[in-house]
Coordinates of C-alpha atoms and ligand atoms in Angstrom, one line a residue:
Chain A
M1 CA 29.2 33.2 -5.6
R2 CA 27.7 34.5 -8.9
K3 CA 24.6 32.9 -10.4
I4 CA 25.7 31.5 -13.7
G5 CA 23.7 29.7 -16.4
K6 CA 20.2 30.0 -17.8
L7 CA 16.7 29.6 -16.6
D8 CA 15.3 27.4 -19.5
W9 CA 17.0 24.4 -21.0
A10 CA 15.9 21.7 -23.4
F11 CA 17.1 18.6 -25.3
S12 CA 15.3 16.6 -27.9
G13 CA 17.2 13.3 -28.3
G14 CA 16.1 11.4 -25.2
R15 CA 15.7 7.6 -25.3
I16 CA 16.7 5.5 -22.3
P17 CA 18.2 2.2 -23.4
F18 CA 16.5 -0.9 -22.0
E19 CA 19.3 -3.5 -22.0
S20 CA 22.1 -3.3 -19.4
T21 CA 25.0 -5.4 -18.5
G22 CA 27.2 -5.3 -15.3
E23 CA 26.6 -4.5 -11.7
E24 CA 23.5 -2.5 -10.8
P25 CA 22.9 0.4 -10.1
E26 CA 26.3 1.6 -11.4
F27 CA 26.0 0.1 -14.8
N28 CA 22.3 0.5 -15.5
S29 CA 21.8 2.1 -18.9
H30 CA 20.4 5.5 -18.3
D31 CA 19.8 9.1 -19.5
K32 CA 20.9 11.7 -17.0
I33 CA 20.9 15.4 -16.5
S34 CA 23.5 17.1 -14.3
V35 CA 22.4 20.4 -12.8
L36 CA 25.0 22.8 -11.5
N37 CA 23.8 25.5 -9.1
T38 CA 26.6 28.0 -8.3
S39 CA 24.4 30.4 -6.4
E40 CA 23.6 31.0 -2.8
E41 CA 20.0 30.0 -3.3
A42 CA 18.3 26.6 -3.8
A43 CA 17.3 26.0 -7.4
K44 CA 13.7 24.7 -7.9
I45 CA 13.7 22.7 -11.1
G46 CA 10.7 21.6 -13.1
I47 CA 11.2 18.9 -15.7
F48 CA 8.7 18.3 -18.5
I49 CA 8.9 15.2 -20.7
F50 CA 7.6 15.4 -24.3
Y51 CA 6.6 12.5 -26.5
E52 CA 5.9 11.9 -30.2
D53 CA 2.4 10.7 -29.7
Q54 CA 1.0 12.1 -26.4
A55 CA 0.8 15.3 -24.4
P56 CA 3.8 16.3 -22.3
V57 CA 4.1 14.8 -18.8
G58 CA 5.3 16.9 -15.9
N59 CA 6.1 18.8 -13.8
Y60 CA 8.7 16.5 -12.2
E61 CA 9.9 18.6 -9.3
V62 CA 13.5 18.5 -8.2
E63 CA 15.6 20.8 -5.9
V64 CA 19.3 21.5 -6.2
E65 CA 20.8 23.0 -3.1
P66 CA 22.9 26.2 -3.1
K67 CA 26.4 25.8 -4.5
R68 CA 25.8 22.1 -5.3
L69 CA 25.7 19.8 -8.3
R70 CA 22.9 17.2 -8.7
K71 CA 22.8 14.3 -11.1
I72 CA 19.3 13.1 -11.9
R73 CA 18.7 9.9 -13.8
I74 CA 15.6 10.2 -15.9
N75 CA 15.0 6.5 -15.3
D76 CA 14.4 7.2 -11.6
L77 CA 11.7 9.8 -12.0
I78 CA 8.3 8.5 -11.1
D79 CA 6.3 11.5 -9.9
P80 CA 3.9 12.2 -11.7
E81 CA 4.7 9.0 -13.7
A82 CA 7.6 6.7 -14.7
V83 CA 9.3 7.6 -17.9
A84 CA 9.3 4.5 -20.2
L85 CA 12.5 3.0 -21.4
E86 CA 13.2 2.7 -25.1
R87 CA 10.8 5.4 -26.0
N88 CA 11.8 8.7 -27.8
Y89 CA 11.3 11.8 -25.6
G90 CA 12.3 15.4 -25.4
C91 CA 12.8 17.3 -22.3
Y92 CA 12.3 20.9 -21.1
I93 CA 14.0 21.9 -17.9
R94 CA 12.8 25.1 -16.1
S95 CA 14.6 26.6 -13.1
N96 CA 13.7 29.6 -10.9
I97 CA 17.4 30.8 -10.9
P98 CA 20.1 30.4 -13.5
V99 CA 21.7 26.9 -13.6
V100 CA 23.9 24.9 -16.0
V101 CA 22.5 21.7 -17.4
Q102 CA 24.4 18.9 -19.1
F103 CA 22.7 15.8 -20.6
S104 CA 24.4 12.4 -20.8
R105 CA 23.6 8.8 -21.7
M106 CA 25.2 5.6 -20.6
A107 CA 24.4 2.5 -22.7
T108 CA 25.7 -0.8 -21.3
G109 CA 23.6 -3.1 -23.4
Q110 CA 26.9 -4.5 -24.8
Q111 CA 30.0 -5.4 -22.8
A112 CA 31.9 -2.3 -24.1
N113 CA 30.1 0.5 -22.4
G114 CA 29.1 3.5 -24.4
I115 CA 28.9 7.0 -22.8
M116 CA 28.0 10.2 -24.5
G117 CA 27.3 13.7 -23.1
S118 CA 26.4 17.1 -24.4
M119 CA 25.1 20.4 -23.2
A120 CA 21.4 20.8 -23.1
F121 CA 20.2 23.7 -25.2
P122 CA 20.1 26.9 -23.2
A123 CA 16.9 28.4 -24.3
D124 CA 16.7 31.9 -22.8
Chain B
M1 CA -26.5 10.8 -8.8
E2 CA -23.2 11.2 -6.8
V3 CA -20.2 9.3 -8.1
F4 CA -18.1 7.3 -5.6
K5 CA -14.4 7.1 -6.4
N6 CA -11.7 5.2 -4.6
W7 CA -8.4 6.9 -3.5
S8 CA -6.4 6.1 -6.7
G9 CA -9.3 6.8 -9.0
S10 CA -9.2 3.4 -10.7
M11 CA -12.6 2.3 -9.3
S12 CA -15.7 4.5 -9.6
F13 CA -19.4 4.0 -9.7
K14 CA -22.7 5.7 -9.1
P15 CA -24.5 4.2 -6.1
G16 CA -28.3 4.6 -5.9
Q17 CA -27.8 6.7 -2.8
I18 CA -24.8 7.7 -0.5
I19 CA -26.2 8.0 3.0
A20 CA -24.6 9.1 6.2
L21 CA -27.0 8.3 9.0
E22 CA -26.5 9.5 12.6
S23 CA -28.1 6.9 14.8
E24 CA -28.1 3.1 15.2
E25 CA -31.9 3.1 14.9
Q26 CA -31.9 4.8 11.5
L27 CA -29.3 2.3 10.3
C28 CA -31.4 -0.7 11.5
E29 CA -34.4 0.8 9.7
L30 CA -32.5 1.3 6.5
V31 CA -31.2 -2.3 6.5
K32 CA -34.8 -3.6 7.1
K33 CA -36.1 -1.4 4.3
A34 CA -33.4 -2.6 1.9
T35 CA -34.0 -6.2 2.8
S36 CA -37.7 -5.8 2.2
E37 CA -37.1 -4.1 -1.2
G38 CA -34.6 -6.7 -2.2
K39 CA -31.9 -4.0 -2.4
K40 CA -28.2 -4.2 -1.4
V41 CA -26.3 -2.3 1.3
R42 CA -22.6 -1.7 1.5
V43 CA -20.6 0.4 3.9
A44 CA -17.7 2.5 2.7
G45 CA -14.9 3.5 4.9
A46 CA -12.3 5.9 3.5
G47 CA -12.4 4.5 0.0
H48 CA -8.9 3.2 0.2
S49 CA -9.7 -0.3 -1.2
S50 CA -9.2 -0.6 -5.0
S51 CA -11.1 -3.8 -5.4
P52 CA -14.8 -3.1 -5.8
L53 CA -15.8 -4.3 -2.3
V54 CA -18.1 -1.3 -1.8
H55 CA -19.5 -1.2 -5.3
T56 CA -23.3 -1.1 -5.3
K57 CA -26.1 0.4 -7.3
D58 CA -28.2 0.6 -4.2
Y59 CA -27.4 2.0 -0.8
L60 CA -23.8 3.0 0.1
L61 CA -23.4 4.0 3.7
S62 CA -20.9 6.1 5.5
L63 CA -20.5 5.9 9.3
K64 CA -18.7 9.2 9.5
H65 CA -20.8 10.4 12.4
F66 CA -19.8 7.4 14.6
R67 CA -16.7 8.6 16.4
G68 CA -15.0 9.1 19.7
V69 CA -13.2 6.4 21.7
E70 CA -15.3 5.0 24.6
D71 CA -14.7 2.9 27.8
P72 CA -10.9 2.8 27.8
D73 CA -9.7 0.3 30.4
L74 CA -6.0 0.3 31.3
K75 CA -6.3 -2.9 33.3
T76 CA -7.6 -5.1 30.5
K77 CA -6.0 -2.8 27.9
R78 CA -9.2 -2.6 26.0
A79 CA -11.2 0.3 24.5
T80 CA -14.2 0.7 22.2
V81 CA -13.7 2.5 18.8
P82 CA -16.8 3.6 16.9
A83 CA -16.7 2.4 13.2
G84 CA -16.5 5.9 11.6
M85 CA -13.1 6.6 13.0
T86 CA -9.9 6.6 10.9
V87 CA -6.8 4.7 12.1
K88 CA -5.2 8.1 12.7
E89 CA -8.1 9.5 14.8
A90 CA -8.3 6.2 16.8
G91 CA -4.5 6.3 17.4
K92 CA -4.6 9.8 18.7
D93 CA -7.6 9.3 20.9
L94 CA -6.3 6.0 22.4
Y95 CA -2.9 7.7 23.1
R96 CA -4.7 10.2 25.4
Y97 CA -5.9 7.3 27.4
G98 CA -2.5 5.6 27.5
L99 CA -3.3 2.9 25.0
A100 CA -2.1 2.1 21.5
M101 CA -2.6 -0.3 18.6
H102 CA 0.2 -2.9 18.2
N103 CA 0.7 -1.9 14.5
T104 CA -0.8 0.1 11.6
G105 CA -0.5 -0.2 7.9
D106 CA 1.8 2.1 5.9
V107 CA -0.8 4.9 6.1
D108 CA -3.4 5.8 8.8
V109 CA -6.1 7.4 6.7
Q110 CA -8.3 4.4 6.3
T111 CA -11.2 3.8 8.8
L112 CA -10.3 1.2 11.4
A113 CA -13.4 -0.7 10.5
G114 CA -12.4 -0.9 6.8
A115 CA -8.8 -1.8 7.8
I116 CA -10.0 -4.6 10.1
G117 CA -12.6 -5.8 7.5
T118 CA -9.9 -6.5 4.9
G119 CA -7.2 -7.8 7.1
T120 CA -5.0 -4.7 6.6
H121 CA -1.6 -5.2 8.0
G122 CA 1.7 -3.5 8.8
T123 CA 5.0 -5.3 9.1
G124 CA 6.7 -7.3 11.9
K125 CA 7.0 -11.1 12.1
E126 CA 5.6 -11.2 15.6
L127 CA 2.8 -8.8 14.8
P128 CA -0.5 -10.0 13.3
N129 CA -2.7 -7.9 11.1
L130 CA -5.0 -5.2 12.5
S131 CA -8.0 -7.5 12.7
A132 CA -6.3 -9.5 15.5
M133 CA -7.1 -6.6 17.8
L134 CA -10.8 -7.2 17.5
Y135 CA -12.1 -8.4 20.8
G136 CA -15.8 -7.7 20.5
L137 CA -18.3 -6.1 18.2
R138 CA -21.6 -4.3 18.2
M139 CA -23.1 -4.6 14.7
I140 CA -26.2 -4.7 12.6
N141 CA -27.0 -8.0 10.8
G142 CA -28.8 -8.5 7.5
K143 CA -32.1 -8.5 9.3
G144 CA -31.6 -5.1 10.7
E145 CA -31.0 -6.3 14.2
I146 CA -28.3 -5.2 16.6
V147 CA -25.9 -8.0 17.6
E148 CA -23.3 -7.9 20.4
I149 CA -20.6 -10.6 20.4
N150 CA -17.1 -11.0 21.7
R151 CA -14.2 -13.5 21.9
E152 CA -15.3 -14.8 25.3
N153 CA -18.9 -15.5 24.6
D154 CA -18.5 -16.7 21.0
P155 CA -14.9 -17.1 19.8
E156 CA -15.8 -19.2 16.7
T157 CA -18.1 -16.5 15.3
M158 CA -15.6 -13.8 16.0
Q159 CA -13.1 -15.7 13.9
A160 CA -15.6 -15.3 11.0
L161 CA -16.5 -11.7 11.6
Q162 CA -12.9 -10.5 12.1
V163 CA -12.1 -10.3 8.4
S164 CA -15.4 -10.3 6.6
M165 CA -15.5 -7.2 4.4
G166 CA -18.9 -6.0 5.6
S167 CA -20.5 -9.2 4.4
C168 CA -21.9 -10.3 7.8
G169 CA -23.1 -6.9 9.0
I170 CA -22.4 -3.3 9.6
F171 CA -19.9 -2.8 12.4
L172 CA -21.0 0.0 14.8
K173 CA -18.5 -0.3 17.6
M174 CA -15.3 -2.4 17.9
R175 CA -13.9 -3.4 21.3
L176 CA -10.2 -3.7 20.8
Q177 CA -7.4 -5.5 22.6
L178 CA -4.6 -3.0 22.8
E179 CA -1.2 -2.3 24.3
P180 CA 0.0 0.3 26.8
A181 CA 1.1 3.4 24.8
Y182 CA 4.7 3.0 23.6
Q183 CA 7.5 4.9 21.9
L184 CA 9.0 3.8 18.6
Y185 CA 12.3 4.5 17.0
R186 CA 12.5 4.4 13.2
K187 CA 15.4 4.2 10.8
E188 CA 15.6 3.9 7.1
Y189 CA 18.6 3.0 4.9
C190 CA 19.4 2.6 1.3
V191 CA 21.3 -0.7 0.8
S192 CA 22.3 -3.0 -2.1
F193 CA 20.1 -5.9 -3.1
K194 CA 22.8 -8.3 -2.1
D195 CA 23.3 -6.8 1.4
C196 CA 19.5 -6.8 1.9
M197 CA 19.2 -10.5 1.0
Q198 CA 22.3 -11.5 3.0
N199 CA 21.0 -9.8 6.1
F200 CA 17.3 -10.6 5.6
E201 CA 17.0 -13.1 8.4
E202 CA 18.8 -10.9 10.9
L203 CA 16.7 -7.8 9.8
K204 CA 13.5 -9.7 10.4
K205 CA 14.3 -9.9 14.1
N206 CA 13.5 -6.2 14.5
R207 CA 10.0 -5.4 15.8
N208 CA 9.0 -3.9 12.5
F209 CA 11.0 -4.5 9.4
D210 CA 10.2 -4.2 5.7
F211 CA 12.0 -3.3 2.5
Y212 CA 11.3 -1.8 -0.8
W213 CA 13.0 -3.1 -3.9
Y214 CA 13.5 -0.6 -6.8
P215 CA 13.3 -2.2 -10.2
R216 CA 15.3 0.3 -12.1
T217 CA 18.3 0.4 -9.8
D218 CA 18.2 -3.0 -8.1
L219 CA 18.7 -1.1 -4.8
C220 CA 16.6 -1.6 -1.6
K221 CA 15.3 0.7 1.1
I222 CA 15.1 -1.0 4.5
R223 CA 12.8 0.3 7.2
I224 CA 13.3 -0.7 10.8
M225 CA 11.3 0.2 13.9
N226 CA 11.9 -0.9 17.5
T227 CA 10.7 0.1 21.0
D228 CA 12.9 0.8 24.0
K229 CA 13.0 -2.9 24.8
E230 CA 14.7 -4.0 21.6
K231 CA 17.9 -2.5 20.5
M232 CA 18.2 -0.5 17.2
P233 CA 20.8 -2.3 15.1
H234 CA 23.8 -0.7 13.5
I235 CA 23.6 -1.0 9.8
S236 CA 27.1 -0.6 8.5
Y237 CA 26.3 -1.6 5.0
G238 CA 23.6 1.1 4.4
S239 CA 23.4 4.8 3.8
P240 CA 21.0 6.4 6.3
E241 CA 18.0 8.1 4.8
L242 CA 15.7 8.9 7.8
E243 CA 15.6 8.8 11.6
R244 CA 12.6 9.4 13.8
E245 CA 11.3 8.9 17.3
G246 CA 7.9 9.3 18.9
P247 CA 4.7 7.8 20.0
S248 CA 3.8 4.7 18.0
H249 CA 0.8 6.2 16.2
E250 CA 2.9 9.0 14.8
I251 CA 5.9 6.8 13.8
L252 CA 4.2 3.8 12.2
P253 CA 2.4 5.4 9.3
R254 CA 3.9 7.5 6.5
S255 CA 2.1 9.8 4.2
R256 CA 1.4 9.1 0.5
D257 CA 0.8 11.9 -1.9
L258 CA 1.6 10.2 -5.1
K259 CA -1.3 8.1 -6.3
F260 CA -0.7 4.5 -7.3
D261 CA -2.5 1.2 -7.9
E262 CA -1.4 -1.9 -6.1
M263 CA -1.6 -5.7 -6.1
E264 CA -0.5 -7.4 -3.0
Y265 CA -0.3 -11.1 -2.3
V266 CA 0.3 -12.8 1.0
L267 CA 2.6 -15.8 0.8
P268 CA 3.5 -18.5 3.2
Q269 CA 6.8 -17.4 4.8
E270 CA 8.7 -20.6 3.6
K271 CA 8.1 -19.9 -0.1
A272 CA 8.0 -16.1 -0.2
M273 CA 11.6 -15.3 -1.0
E274 CA 11.8 -17.8 -3.8
C275 CA 8.7 -16.2 -5.2
F276 CA 10.2 -12.7 -4.8
Y277 CA 13.4 -13.8 -6.7
E278 CA 11.2 -15.0 -9.5
V279 CA 9.1 -11.9 -9.6
R280 CA 12.3 -9.7 -9.5
K281 CA 13.7 -11.6 -12.4
Q282 CA 10.5 -11.2 -14.5
V283 CA 10.3 -7.5 -13.6
K284 CA 13.9 -6.9 -14.6
E285 CA 13.6 -8.8 -17.8
K286 CA 10.2 -7.6 -19.0
W287 CA 8.5 -4.9 -16.9
R288 CA 11.0 -2.3 -15.9
R289 CA 10.7 -0.9 -19.4
T290 CA 7.5 0.7 -18.2
V291 CA 7.5 0.2 -14.5
A292 CA 9.7 2.1 -12.1
W293 CA 7.6 1.9 -8.9
R294 CA 9.1 -0.1 -6.1
L295 CA 7.9 -3.5 -4.7
L296 CA 7.3 -3.8 -1.0
I297 CA 8.1 -6.9 1.1
R298 CA 6.7 -7.2 4.6
T299 CA 6.4 -10.0 7.2
I300 CA 3.2 -10.7 9.3
K301 CA 2.4 -13.1 12.0
K302 CA -0.3 -15.7 11.4
D303 CA -3.8 -15.3 12.9
D304 CA -6.8 -17.5 13.2
A305 CA -9.5 -15.5 11.4
L306 CA -11.3 -17.8 9.0
I307 CA -10.6 -15.8 5.8
S308 CA -7.8 -13.6 6.8
P309 CA -5.0 -13.8 4.2
M310 CA -2.6 -14.6 7.0
S311 CA -4.9 -17.3 8.5
G312 CA -2.9 -20.2 9.8
R313 CA 0.3 -19.2 8.1
E314 CA 3.3 -17.1 9.1
S315 CA 3.3 -14.8 6.2
V316 CA 5.4 -12.5 3.9
T317 CA 3.6 -10.1 1.6
I318 CA 4.8 -8.8 -1.8
S319 CA 3.2 -5.8 -3.4
L320 CA 3.4 -4.4 -6.8
H321 CA 2.7 -0.7 -7.5
H322 CA 2.2 1.3 -10.6
N323 CA 1.5 5.0 -11.1
A324 CA -2.3 5.6 -11.0
G325 CA -3.4 6.4 -14.5
L326 CA -0.8 4.1 -16.2
R327 CA -1.7 0.6 -17.5
F328 CA -1.3 -1.4 -14.3
W329 CA -3.4 -4.4 -15.3
D330 CA -1.0 -5.8 -17.9
Y331 CA 1.8 -5.8 -15.3
F332 CA -0.3 -7.1 -12.4
K333 CA -1.9 -9.8 -14.5
A334 CA 1.5 -11.0 -15.7
I335 CA 2.9 -11.3 -12.2
E336 CA -0.2 -12.7 -10.5
P337 CA 0.3 -16.3 -11.7
L338 CA 3.7 -16.3 -9.9
F339 CA 2.1 -15.3 -6.6
L340 CA -0.5 -18.1 -7.1
K341 CA 2.2 -20.7 -8.0
Y342 CA 3.7 -20.1 -4.5
G343 CA 0.4 -20.4 -2.7
G344 CA -0.3 -16.6 -2.4
R345 CA -3.6 -15.2 -1.2
P346 CA -4.7 -11.8 -2.4
H347 CA -5.1 -8.7 -0.2
W348 CA -8.9 -8.3 -0.2
G349 CA -8.8 -4.6 -0.7
K350 CA -6.3 -4.4 -3.5
K351 CA -6.3 -5.4 -7.2
H352 CA -6.6 -9.1 -8.0
T353 CA -8.5 -11.2 -10.4
L354 CA -9.6 -14.2 -8.2
K355 CA -13.1 -15.4 -7.9
A356 CA -14.8 -17.9 -5.5
G357 CA -13.7 -21.0 -7.3
T358 CA -10.0 -20.3 -6.8
L359 CA -10.4 -18.5 -3.5
K360 CA -12.2 -21.4 -1.9
E361 CA -9.1 -23.6 -2.5
L362 CA -6.8 -21.1 -0.7
Y363 CA -8.8 -21.1 2.6
P364 CA -9.3 -24.3 4.6
H365 CA -12.1 -22.7 6.6
W366 CA -14.0 -21.3 3.6
D367 CA -17.2 -23.3 4.1
R368 CA -17.3 -22.5 7.8
F369 CA -17.1 -18.8 7.0
Q370 CA -19.8 -19.0 4.4
K371 CA -22.1 -20.8 6.8
I372 CA -21.7 -18.1 9.4
R373 CA -22.1 -15.4 6.8
K374 CA -25.4 -16.8 5.7
K375 CA -26.6 -17.0 9.3
F376 CA -26.0 -13.2 9.7
D377 CA -27.3 -12.2 6.3
P378 CA -29.9 -14.8 5.2
E379 CA -31.4 -12.5 2.5
S380 CA -28.0 -11.6 1.1
T381 CA -28.6 -7.9 1.7
F382 CA -24.8 -7.3 1.9
L383 CA -24.0 -9.6 -1.1
T384 CA -23.6 -7.3 -4.2
P385 CA -22.7 -8.9 -7.5
Y386 CA -19.0 -8.5 -6.8
M387 CA -19.2 -10.0 -3.3
N388 CA -21.2 -12.8 -4.9
E389 CA -18.4 -13.5 -7.4
L390 CA -16.0 -13.6 -4.4
F391 CA -18.1 -15.9 -2.3
N392 CA -20.5 -18.0 -4.3
F393 CA -18.9 -19.8 -7.2
E394 CA -21.7 -22.4 -7.4
K395 CA -24.2 -19.4 -7.6
Ligands
LIG401 C1 -2.3 4.7 0.0 C2 -2.8 3.3 0.6 C3 -2.0 2.7 1.5 C4 -2.4 1.4 2.0 N1 -1.5 0.8 2.9 C5 -1.9 -0.4 3.3 C6 -1.0 -1.2 4.2 O1 0.1 -0.7 4.6 N2 -1.3 -2.4 4.5 C7 -2.5 -3.0 4.1 O2 -2.7 -4.1 4.4 N3 -3.3 -2.3 3.3 C8 -3.1 -1.1 2.9 N4 -3.9 -0.4 2.1 C9 -5.2 -1.0 1.8 C10 -6.3 -0.5 2.8 O3 -5.8 -0.5 4.1 C11 -7.6 -1.4 2.8 O4 -8.1 -1.4 1.5 C12 -8.6 -0.9 3.7 O5 -9.7 -1.8 3.8 C13 -9.2 0.5 3.4 O6 -10.0 0.9 4.4 P1 -11.2 2.0 4.1 O7 -11.5 2.7 5.4 O8 -10.8 2.9 3.0 O9 -12.4 1.1 3.8 P2 -13.1 0.7 2.4 O10 -12.0 0.5 1.4 O11 -14.1 1.8 2.1 O12 -13.8 -0.6 2.8 C14 -13.1 -1.8 3.0 C15 -14.0 -2.9 3.4 O13 -14.5 -2.7 4.8 C16 -15.9 -2.7 4.8 N5 -16.3 -1.8 5.9 C17 -15.9 -0.5 6.0 N6 -16.6 0.0 7.1 C18 -17.3 -0.9 7.6 C19 -18.2 -1.0 8.7 N7 -18.5 0.0 9.5 N8 -18.8 -2.2 8.9 C20 -18.6 -3.3 8.2 N9 -17.8 -3.2 7.1 C21 -17.2 -2.1 6.8 C22 -16.3 -2.3 3.4 O14 -17.6 -2.7 3.2 C23 -15.3 -3.0 2.6 O15 -15.7 -4.3 2.3 C24 -3.6 0.8 1.6 C25 -4.4 1.5 0.6 C26 -4.0 2.7 0.1 C27 -4.8 3.4 -0.9

């Protein structure tokens, strides 16, 4: 299968909501990236988190297997350090092979769940 | 001056001198010299404690030259481990002689002397902490004399020395009560919090069982180990994450690359889960905004060491973790009162804020321990300011 997508991606509107309602883990409020790897090769992904008032944190290392999709909740990243909830952040995603990255947020702080999603910005 | 840093980097200091002597005689001389100069001596193992147990501005010793298992005896199931050996080295060496430790902690990079000295433990409700293996000792007391002692010729004193954080003397060699080498089977599963709690009593029946709780997902990871004698359970409600099999010293420990700081309290088994529910509630309501690291819950059999955190009580431990480098004290200090409310005792080698006044109330044999300690170290050569805060509230 062809490699499709880009090597470098970014989004700037990160902020993981703190409040959640409903069963966990399904209904935890979260920010998430979905990474699609259509190629025959594993994609080695590096995630860098940017803040308003401190130096970026990263590299958070993640692998996406050949011809697979992987959903990554930003809330669950702890290495090198946990990403704080309710704090503005931006994100740069670097891959060794072209991939497609979509960003989404689920906010369940109120009974009526809110979900939004958009493409991350393909930078290269 | 060389800087000494602990594993996580949260405790560092400049000792007067870091010394790695090669003979018992040199060590005795050094202790005598320090005592006559009114200076302090501490021994550091692998630097895996994050409480300042080894903090000193005087002499900090390393026993790294004291290694190599001696006198293995398959009949009595005993062997002697020199105090410079790590848990990993001791495990490997003992295995060659057909012997094994009943348990290890979650890692095996500590020295066995350091692990015994703080009451380091693994998990398993029938398995006491590592100090329970200590049958006999060869050590240097505060007067610079070599003392030999064991459970048969002086069981009471051994109960004091077993968990004593280097406050009674420098361990040179430890005679251990061991088991014949054995195979272990290990399985780990991801399960819901509800399933973990519903099956907790049943899961505890495994030889080794513990679980992690993840604050940001409310999921748990259960970890189970058994020998050939027990049967591995079928966990229909979990998704398998890992399966391993091998000699015990290879299967018990895991490796830890990501640095963290940790507070761990040892609770009486009857109250531990109520405490855990309260801690979980508070973490979910307040702390998971900044904290994503898991909590670890383990079970440990009681022992009779005078100031072992598991002394006289079947125990369950709860530990909090936070990324090294992040603000862990705010979180740890907020949860610590909950541990105390349920009768918790702190792990000697991890973060806590207790001093002698509070600690004394937690240990029924406190005074007996202090009496024996003073006998071994009459000039307080091993009692640094931090150790003094731990032991001597009346000053
Ligand atoms: C990543 C990690 C994982 C851990 N996992 C566990 C776990 O699963 N279970 C658990 O209970 N704990 C655990 N701990 C805590 C650790 O086991 C203890 O802090 C242990 O005491 C560290 O041993 P050490 O060799 O580093 O000794 P140190 O921390 O250097 O010293 C500990 C104490 O032992 C004394 N000591 C050392 N050598 C001698 C000697 N020869 N004679 C007399 N006294 C001596 C020291 O003076 C000091 O008081 C962990 C710590 C880390 C960093």
